[in-house]
Structure formats: structure tokens, C-alpha cells
Amino acid sequence: YTLLLALGLACIPFNPLRAARLLCYGWFLYGAIFLVAIAVAPRLPWLRTVAATLVCLIGAVAWYSFQVEPFRLEVTHYQVVSPRISQPLKIGVVADYQTDKLAEYEKRAWSLLMQERPDLILMPGDFLQANTRSKWERLRDETNAYLREIEFSAPLGIYAVGGNTDFRRRWPEIFANLPVHTLRDTKTIETEQFVVTGLSVEDSFSTQLSVPRYGDKLHIVLG
């Protein structure tokens, strides 16, 4: 466990996700094996009992963490009141999709979004996770095909910006031939009902960022 921790912290450049993965292996796999070894040891009955209890606890936490919680898909509703809109506006937001596969759970996320029938859809980046270009391209094609299959659209438009896990110049390919405004660089789009300013990744992290006002229209800043 200590060795795995040292390896995770020594990753150059430091990758917190890789370090967290190593810590999970250290705790849920090697830690459990170590406790099982103690639990079957012939001496110290009280220690065997403690070790066996901890093995059961670790197993329960691992089962919930890897098999239950990640697939508990929920739709959360917020109500925002603004004098800048004259009629109700339903906005759907899908943030940090960050998937390395397109399976039933991922498809259900998109389908639930469409079932909500939003007037406007916002997507603040971090779409796909792939450690090779070929895998990313496969995910891109699969995602694009599925979104076309479910007729991914919204009456007042769909707006997307890139995230810091996306290929900086290529992520818009995910939404090729779909009714999606892909904003790679900071740009403002004004419609009759509202204004959308999409931010580049650099501007999203800027602490000095300021955006202009656009009259009395609702102004949405997406980063």
C-alpha cells in the first residue's frame, strides 16, 4: 500500500486521477488481501475478528462505490427567478460527461435529458475520456451516431464549450452535423430571448474575467 502511494505521488507529471486509482487498488484490493491474511492467521482471535469485520466493511464500501453509486442517475431541478425573462425557460445542463465508453448508462443520461424537453441545452465541457487518439475517435463516432439517433436538439438551441480534459481543437467533432453551437474560443451569441457567452478553457480559469452586459436580456455565461 505504501509503495502504491509512493508511485502515485511520484507520477511525473503528477496525475491526481492516476494517484487516486492506485490508492483504490491499495485499499480495496491489496488492503483487503492483507486483512484476509490476518483473518485466517492461527493466533490472536481478537485480531482475526477485527480483520474479518474490516474485510466485510471494505467489501461493502467497494460494492457500493463501484457497482451502485456510479449508476444512480438522477435529474436535479433548480428554479431560478429573473426579471430578465418574460416567460418560463427550461434549460437542460449536462456537465462533465467524462465517459470512456458508451453503454446503457451513458445512453440513458442523454435520453433522460431529451425526455425533460428543455427549451435550451448547455454543455460545459469535459465530454470524453480516452488515453489514446484512436479510442477517442471511436468514442467520438459512437457518441455522434447515438445523438443523431435520438434527434438531439432543443427549440432554442444547444451550446457547448470545451473542458480541460478535451482535445482542445478537436472536441467539436463530437457534435459534427448536429444542431450544436460549439464554442472553442470565447464568443458571445445574442438571440431574441437571451445572450450566451461561451468561454475558452483559458478564460474559464481566469480570475480576471469580465463579460459585458447586453441590455435587459438574460445573459448566460458558459465555461
mmCIF file of C-alpha atoms in Angstrom:
data_model
loop_
_atom_site.group_PDB
_atom_site.id
_atom_site.type_symbol
_atom_site.label_atom_id
_atom_site.label_comp_id
_atom_site.label_asym_id
_atom_site.label_seq_id
_atom_site.Cartn_x
_atom_site.Cartn_y
_atom_site.Cartn_z
ATOM 1 C CA TYR A 1 0.000 0.000 0.000
ATOM 2 C CA THR A 2 2.788 2.419 0.906
ATOM 3 C CA LEU A 3 4.615 1.531 -2.313
ATOM 4 C CA LEU A 4 1.495 2.178 -4.379
ATOM 5 C CA LEU A 5 1.014 5.521 -2.645
ATOM 6 C CA ALA A 6 4.610 6.482 -3.347
ATOM 7 C CA LEU A 7 4.207 5.516 -7.009
ATOM 8 C CA GLY A 8 1.026 7.562 -7.291
ATOM 9 C CA LEU A 9 2.600 10.649 -5.735
ATOM 10 C CA ALA A 10 5.725 10.241 -7.844
ATOM 11 C CA CYS A 11 3.878 10.342 -11.184
ATOM 12 C CA ILE A 12 5.588 12.991 -13.315
ATOM 13 C CA PRO A 13 3.729 14.992 -14.369
ATOM 14 C CA PHE A 14 1.577 14.434 -11.295
ATOM 15 C CA ASN A 15 -1.789 12.982 -12.269
ATOM 16 C CA PRO A 16 -4.291 13.050 -9.374
ATOM 17 C CA LEU A 17 -6.643 10.634 -11.148
ATOM 18 C CA ARG A 18 -3.872 8.081 -11.602
ATOM 19 C CA ALA A 19 -2.816 8.537 -7.980
ATOM 20 C CA ALA A 20 -6.421 8.063 -6.817
ATOM 21 C CA ARG A 21 -6.687 4.889 -8.883
ATOM 22 C CA LEU A 22 -3.546 3.490 -7.260
ATOM 23 C CA LEU A 23 -4.915 4.365 -3.831
ATOM 24 C CA CYS A 24 -8.122 2.488 -4.649
ATOM 25 C CA TYR A 25 -6.123 -0.583 -5.620
ATOM 26 C CA GLY A 26 -4.077 -0.239 -2.428
ATOM 27 C CA TRP A 27 -7.110 -0.007 -0.158
ATOM 28 C CA PHE A 28 -9.814 -2.110 -1.815
ATOM 29 C CA LEU A 29 -7.634 -4.859 -3.294
ATOM 30 C CA TYR A 30 -4.285 -5.203 -1.556
ATOM 31 C CA GLY A 31 -5.610 -3.891 1.746
ATOM 32 C CA ALA A 32 -8.409 -6.459 1.645
ATOM 33 C CA ILE A 33 -5.968 -9.269 0.797
ATOM 34 C CA PHE A 34 -3.760 -8.234 3.710
ATOM 35 C CA LEU A 35 -6.729 -8.249 6.103
ATOM 36 C CA VAL A 36 -7.859 -11.664 4.835
ATOM 37 C CA ALA A 37 -4.376 -12.991 5.610
ATOM 38 C CA ILE A 38 -4.708 -11.674 9.151
ATOM 39 C CA ALA A 39 -8.244 -13.057 9.480
ATOM 40 C CA VAL A 40 -7.059 -16.618 8.779
ATOM 41 C CA ALA A 41 -3.969 -16.366 10.971
ATOM 42 C CA PRO A 42 -3.903 -19.060 13.680
ATOM 43 C CA ARG A 43 -3.165 -16.730 16.591
ATOM 44 C CA LEU A 44 -4.775 -13.697 18.237
ATOM 45 C CA PRO A 45 -8.506 -14.461 17.888
ATOM 46 C CA TRP A 46 -9.492 -10.850 18.630
ATOM 47 C CA LEU A 47 -7.290 -9.630 15.772
ATOM 48 C CA ARG A 48 -8.863 -12.155 13.429
ATOM 49 C CA THR A 49 -12.298 -10.852 14.378
ATOM 50 C CA VAL A 50 -11.281 -7.237 13.762
ATOM 51 C CA ALA A 51 -9.672 -8.123 10.425
ATOM 52 C CA ALA A 52 -12.704 -10.126 9.275
ATOM 53 C CA THR A 53 -15.009 -7.234 10.207
ATOM 54 C CA LEU A 54 -12.855 -4.792 8.273
ATOM 55 C CA VAL A 55 -12.830 -7.092 5.224
ATOM 56 C CA CYS A 56 -16.631 -7.154 5.238
ATOM 57 C CA LEU A 57 -16.754 -3.382 5.647
ATOM 58 C CA ILE A 58 -14.264 -2.779 2.818
ATOM 59 C CA GLY A 59 -16.180 -5.182 0.590
ATOM 60 C CA ALA A 60 -19.469 -3.376 1.260
ATOM 61 C CA VAL A 61 -17.916 0.036 0.584
ATOM 62 C CA ALA A 62 -16.272 -1.240 -2.610
ATOM 63 C CA TRP A 63 -19.526 -2.763 -3.856
ATOM 64 C CA TYR A 64 -21.440 0.467 -3.251
ATOM 65 C CA SER A 65 -18.659 2.669 -4.623
ATOM 66 C CA PHE A 66 -18.105 0.753 -7.859
ATOM 67 C CA GLN A 67 -21.412 -1.010 -8.567
ATOM 68 C CA VAL A 68 -24.162 1.179 -7.100
ATOM 69 C CA GLU A 69 -23.356 4.862 -6.668
ATOM 70 C CA PRO A 70 -21.787 5.476 -10.125
ATOM 71 C CA PHE A 71 -25.003 4.274 -11.802
ATOM 72 C CA ARG A 72 -27.510 6.175 -9.662
ATOM 73 C CA LEU A 73 -28.537 8.540 -12.407
ATOM 74 C CA GLU A 74 -30.572 11.492 -11.117
ATOM 75 C CA VAL A 75 -32.177 14.513 -12.733
ATOM 76 C CA THR A 76 -31.948 17.561 -10.473
ATOM 77 C CA HIS A 77 -34.268 20.547 -10.892
ATOM 78 C CA TYR A 78 -33.497 24.121 -9.854
ATOM 79 C CA GLN A 79 -35.817 27.106 -10.163
ATOM 80 C CA VAL A 80 -34.252 30.480 -10.833
ATOM 81 C CA VAL A 81 -36.389 33.625 -10.869
ATOM 82 C CA SER A 82 -35.195 36.509 -13.032
ATOM 83 C CA PRO A 83 -36.875 39.740 -14.180
ATOM 84 C CA ARG A 84 -34.915 39.359 -17.427
ATOM 85 C CA ILE A 85 -37.263 36.708 -18.829
ATOM 86 C CA SER A 86 -40.936 37.210 -19.582
ATOM 87 C CA GLN A 87 -41.954 33.547 -19.792
ATOM 88 C CA PRO A 88 -40.674 30.259 -18.331
ATOM 89 C CA LEU A 89 -37.458 28.967 -19.870
ATOM 90 C CA LYS A 90 -36.427 25.356 -19.280
ATOM 91 C CA ILE A 91 -32.651 24.871 -19.519
ATOM 92 C CA GLY A 92 -31.049 21.440 -19.564
ATOM 93 C CA VAL A 93 -27.418 21.144 -18.426
ATOM 94 C CA VAL A 94 -25.100 18.175 -18.974
ATOM 95 C CA ALA A 95 -21.736 18.855 -17.339
ATOM 96 C CA ASP A 96 -18.631 16.666 -17.032
ATOM 97 C CA TYR A 97 -19.979 13.733 -19.027
ATOM 98 C CA GLN A 98 -16.388 12.368 -18.995
ATOM 99 C CA THR A 99 -17.055 8.833 -20.161
ATOM 100 C CA ASP A 100 -14.659 6.236 -21.567
ATOM 101 C CA LYS A 101 -17.443 4.130 -23.087
ATOM 102 C CA LEU A 102 -20.930 4.481 -24.499
ATOM 103 C CA ALA A 103 -23.064 1.910 -22.690
ATOM 104 C CA GLU A 104 -26.666 1.802 -21.451
ATOM 105 C CA TYR A 105 -25.972 4.139 -18.517
ATOM 106 C CA GLU A 106 -24.440 6.810 -20.757
ATOM 107 C CA LYS A 107 -27.234 6.469 -23.307
ATOM 108 C CA ARG A 108 -29.798 6.793 -20.542
ATOM 109 C CA ALA A 109 -28.259 10.104 -19.470
ATOM 110 C CA TRP A 110 -28.804 11.584 -22.926
ATOM 111 C CA SER A 111 -32.278 10.053 -23.183
ATOM 112 C CA LEU A 112 -33.366 11.467 -19.822
ATOM 113 C CA LEU A 113 -32.189 14.884 -20.920
ATOM 114 C CA MET A 114 -34.362 14.686 -24.032
ATOM 115 C CA GLN A 115 -37.316 13.416 -22.002
ATOM 116 C CA GLU A 116 -37.194 16.626 -19.963
ATOM 117 C CA ARG A 117 -37.930 18.515 -23.208
ATOM 118 C CA PRO A 118 -35.694 21.528 -22.423
ATOM 119 C CA ASP A 119 -36.056 24.751 -24.411
ATOM 120 C CA LEU A 120 -32.299 25.245 -24.292
ATOM 121 C CA ILE A 121 -29.380 22.868 -23.636
ATOM 122 C CA LEU A 122 -25.996 23.874 -22.188
ATOM 123 C CA MET A 123 -22.910 21.627 -22.112
ATOM 124 C CA PRO A 124 -19.921 22.994 -20.126
ATOM 125 C CA GLY A 125 -17.228 20.668 -21.492
ATOM 126 C CA ASP A 126 -15.321 17.538 -20.422
ATOM 127 C CA PHE A 127 -17.097 15.152 -22.762
ATOM 128 C CA LEU A 128 -14.960 12.059 -23.378
ATOM 129 C CA GLN A 129 -12.132 10.307 -21.539
ATOM 130 C CA ALA A 130 -9.619 8.466 -23.710
ATOM 131 C CA ASN A 131 -5.893 7.891 -23.293
ATOM 132 C CA THR A 132 -5.277 7.240 -26.992
ATOM 133 C CA ARG A 133 -6.306 9.123 -30.107
ATOM 134 C CA SER A 134 -7.840 6.025 -31.705
ATOM 135 C CA LYS A 135 -10.024 5.354 -28.663
ATOM 136 C CA TRP A 136 -11.136 8.980 -28.577
ATOM 137 C CA GLU A 137 -12.073 8.853 -32.245
ATOM 138 C CA ARG A 138 -14.086 5.680 -31.681
ATOM 139 C CA LEU A 139 -15.938 7.281 -28.769
ATOM 140 C CA ARG A 140 -16.497 10.410 -30.851
ATOM 141 C CA ASP A 141 -18.099 8.415 -33.648
ATOM 142 C CA GLU A 142 -20.238 6.311 -31.311
ATOM 143 C CA THR A 143 -21.473 9.359 -29.384
ATOM 144 C CA ASN A 144 -22.199 11.323 -32.537
ATOM 145 C CA ALA A 145 -24.144 8.424 -34.054
ATOM 146 C CA TYR A 146 -26.236 7.968 -30.906
ATOM 147 C CA LEU A 147 -27.049 11.678 -30.605
ATOM 148 C CA ARG A 148 -28.211 11.677 -34.207
ATOM 149 C CA GLU A 149 -30.262 8.570 -33.491
ATOM 150 C CA ILE A 150 -32.178 10.280 -30.653
ATOM 151 C CA GLU A 151 -32.500 13.510 -32.693
ATOM 152 C CA PHE A 152 -30.525 15.558 -30.192
ATOM 153 C CA SER A 153 -31.913 19.099 -30.392
ATOM 154 C CA ALA A 154 -33.630 21.894 -28.479
ATOM 155 C CA PRO A 155 -36.024 24.591 -29.748
ATOM 156 C CA LEU A 156 -33.819 27.497 -28.600
ATOM 157 C CA GLY A 157 -30.507 25.844 -29.401
ATOM 158 C CA ILE A 158 -27.682 23.805 -27.879
ATOM 159 C CA TYR A 159 -24.440 25.456 -26.783
ATOM 160 C CA ALA A 160 -21.221 23.636 -25.880
ATOM 161 C CA VAL A 161 -17.754 24.704 -24.727
ATOM 162 C CA GLY A 162 -14.612 22.632 -24.265
ATOM 163 C CA GLY A 163 -13.233 21.409 -20.952
ATOM 164 C CA ASN A 164 -9.710 20.794 -19.725
ATOM 165 C CA THR A 165 -9.961 17.045 -20.401
ATOM 166 C CA ASP A 166 -10.984 17.531 -24.036
ATOM 167 C CA PHE A 167 -8.780 17.673 -27.124
ATOM 168 C CA ARG A 168 -8.545 21.446 -27.412
ATOM 169 C CA ARG A 169 -9.155 21.763 -31.152
ATOM 170 C CA ARG A 170 -10.972 18.524 -31.941
ATOM 171 C CA TRP A 171 -13.750 18.169 -29.366
ATOM 172 C CA PRO A 172 -16.334 19.915 -31.631
ATOM 173 C CA GLU A 173 -16.079 16.850 -33.898
ATOM 174 C CA ILE A 174 -18.232 15.026 -31.337
ATOM 175 C CA PHE A 175 -21.178 17.172 -32.446
ATOM 176 C CA ALA A 176 -20.500 17.273 -36.187
ATOM 177 C CA ASN A 177 -23.695 17.555 -38.272
ATOM 178 C CA LEU A 178 -25.766 18.148 -35.132
ATOM 179 C CA PRO A 179 -27.594 21.402 -34.216
ATOM 180 C CA VAL A 180 -24.973 22.348 -31.616
ATOM 181 C CA HIS A 181 -23.164 25.683 -31.316
ATOM 182 C CA THR A 182 -19.594 24.584 -30.452
ATOM 183 C CA LEU A 183 -17.627 27.483 -28.964
ATOM 184 C CA ARG A 184 -13.905 26.682 -28.869
ATOM 185 C CA ASP A 185 -12.877 30.284 -28.275
ATOM 186 C CA THR A 186 -14.618 32.908 -26.159
ATOM 187 C CA LYS A 187 -17.596 34.136 -28.132
ATOM 188 C CA THR A 188 -20.960 35.781 -27.491
ATOM 189 C CA ILE A 189 -24.146 34.854 -29.338
ATOM 190 C CA GLU A 190 -27.212 37.061 -28.971
ATOM 191 C CA THR A 191 -30.704 35.735 -29.676
ATOM 192 C CA GLU A 192 -34.119 37.344 -29.348
ATOM 193 C CA GLN A 193 -34.697 35.854 -25.894
ATOM 194 C CA PHE A 194 -31.235 35.709 -24.306
ATOM 195 C CA VAL A 195 -27.471 36.057 -24.722
ATOM 196 C CA VAL A 196 -24.949 33.217 -24.390
ATOM 197 C CA THR A 197 -21.235 33.800 -23.849
ATOM 198 C CA GLY A 198 -19.150 30.659 -24.271
ATOM 199 C CA LEU A 199 -15.684 30.718 -22.704
ATOM 200 C CA SER A 200 -12.462 29.132 -23.855
ATOM 201 C CA VAL A 201 -10.725 26.843 -21.374
ATOM 202 C CA GLU A 202 -8.195 29.576 -20.584
ATOM 203 C CA ASP A 203 -10.893 32.176 -19.891
ATOM 204 C CA SER A 204 -12.836 29.661 -17.811
ATOM 205 C CA PHE A 205 -9.904 29.563 -15.371
ATOM 206 C CA SER A 206 -9.232 33.306 -15.443
ATOM 207 C CA THR A 207 -9.769 35.157 -12.171
ATOM 208 C CA GLN A 208 -9.776 38.496 -14.035
ATOM 209 C CA LEU A 209 -12.580 37.636 -16.453
ATOM 210 C CA SER A 210 -15.362 40.131 -17.058
ATOM 211 C CA VAL A 211 -18.174 39.998 -19.597
ATOM 212 C CA PRO A 212 -20.199 42.961 -20.894
ATOM 213 C CA ARG A 213 -23.880 43.480 -20.194
ATOM 214 C CA TYR A 214 -26.330 43.103 -23.040
ATOM 215 C CA GLY A 215 -29.256 45.353 -22.229
ATOM 216 C CA ASP A 216 -32.008 43.718 -20.220
ATOM 217 C CA LYS A 217 -31.682 40.264 -21.747
ATOM 218 C CA LEU A 218 -30.847 37.188 -19.722
ATOM 219 C CA HIS A 219 -27.092 36.652 -20.127
ATOM 220 C CA ILE A 220 -25.808 33.102 -19.707
ATOM 221 C CA VAL A 221 -22.053 32.619 -19.309
ATOM 222 C CA LEU A 222 -20.921 29.079 -20.098
ATOM 223 C CA GLY A 223 -17.431 27.867 -19.204
#
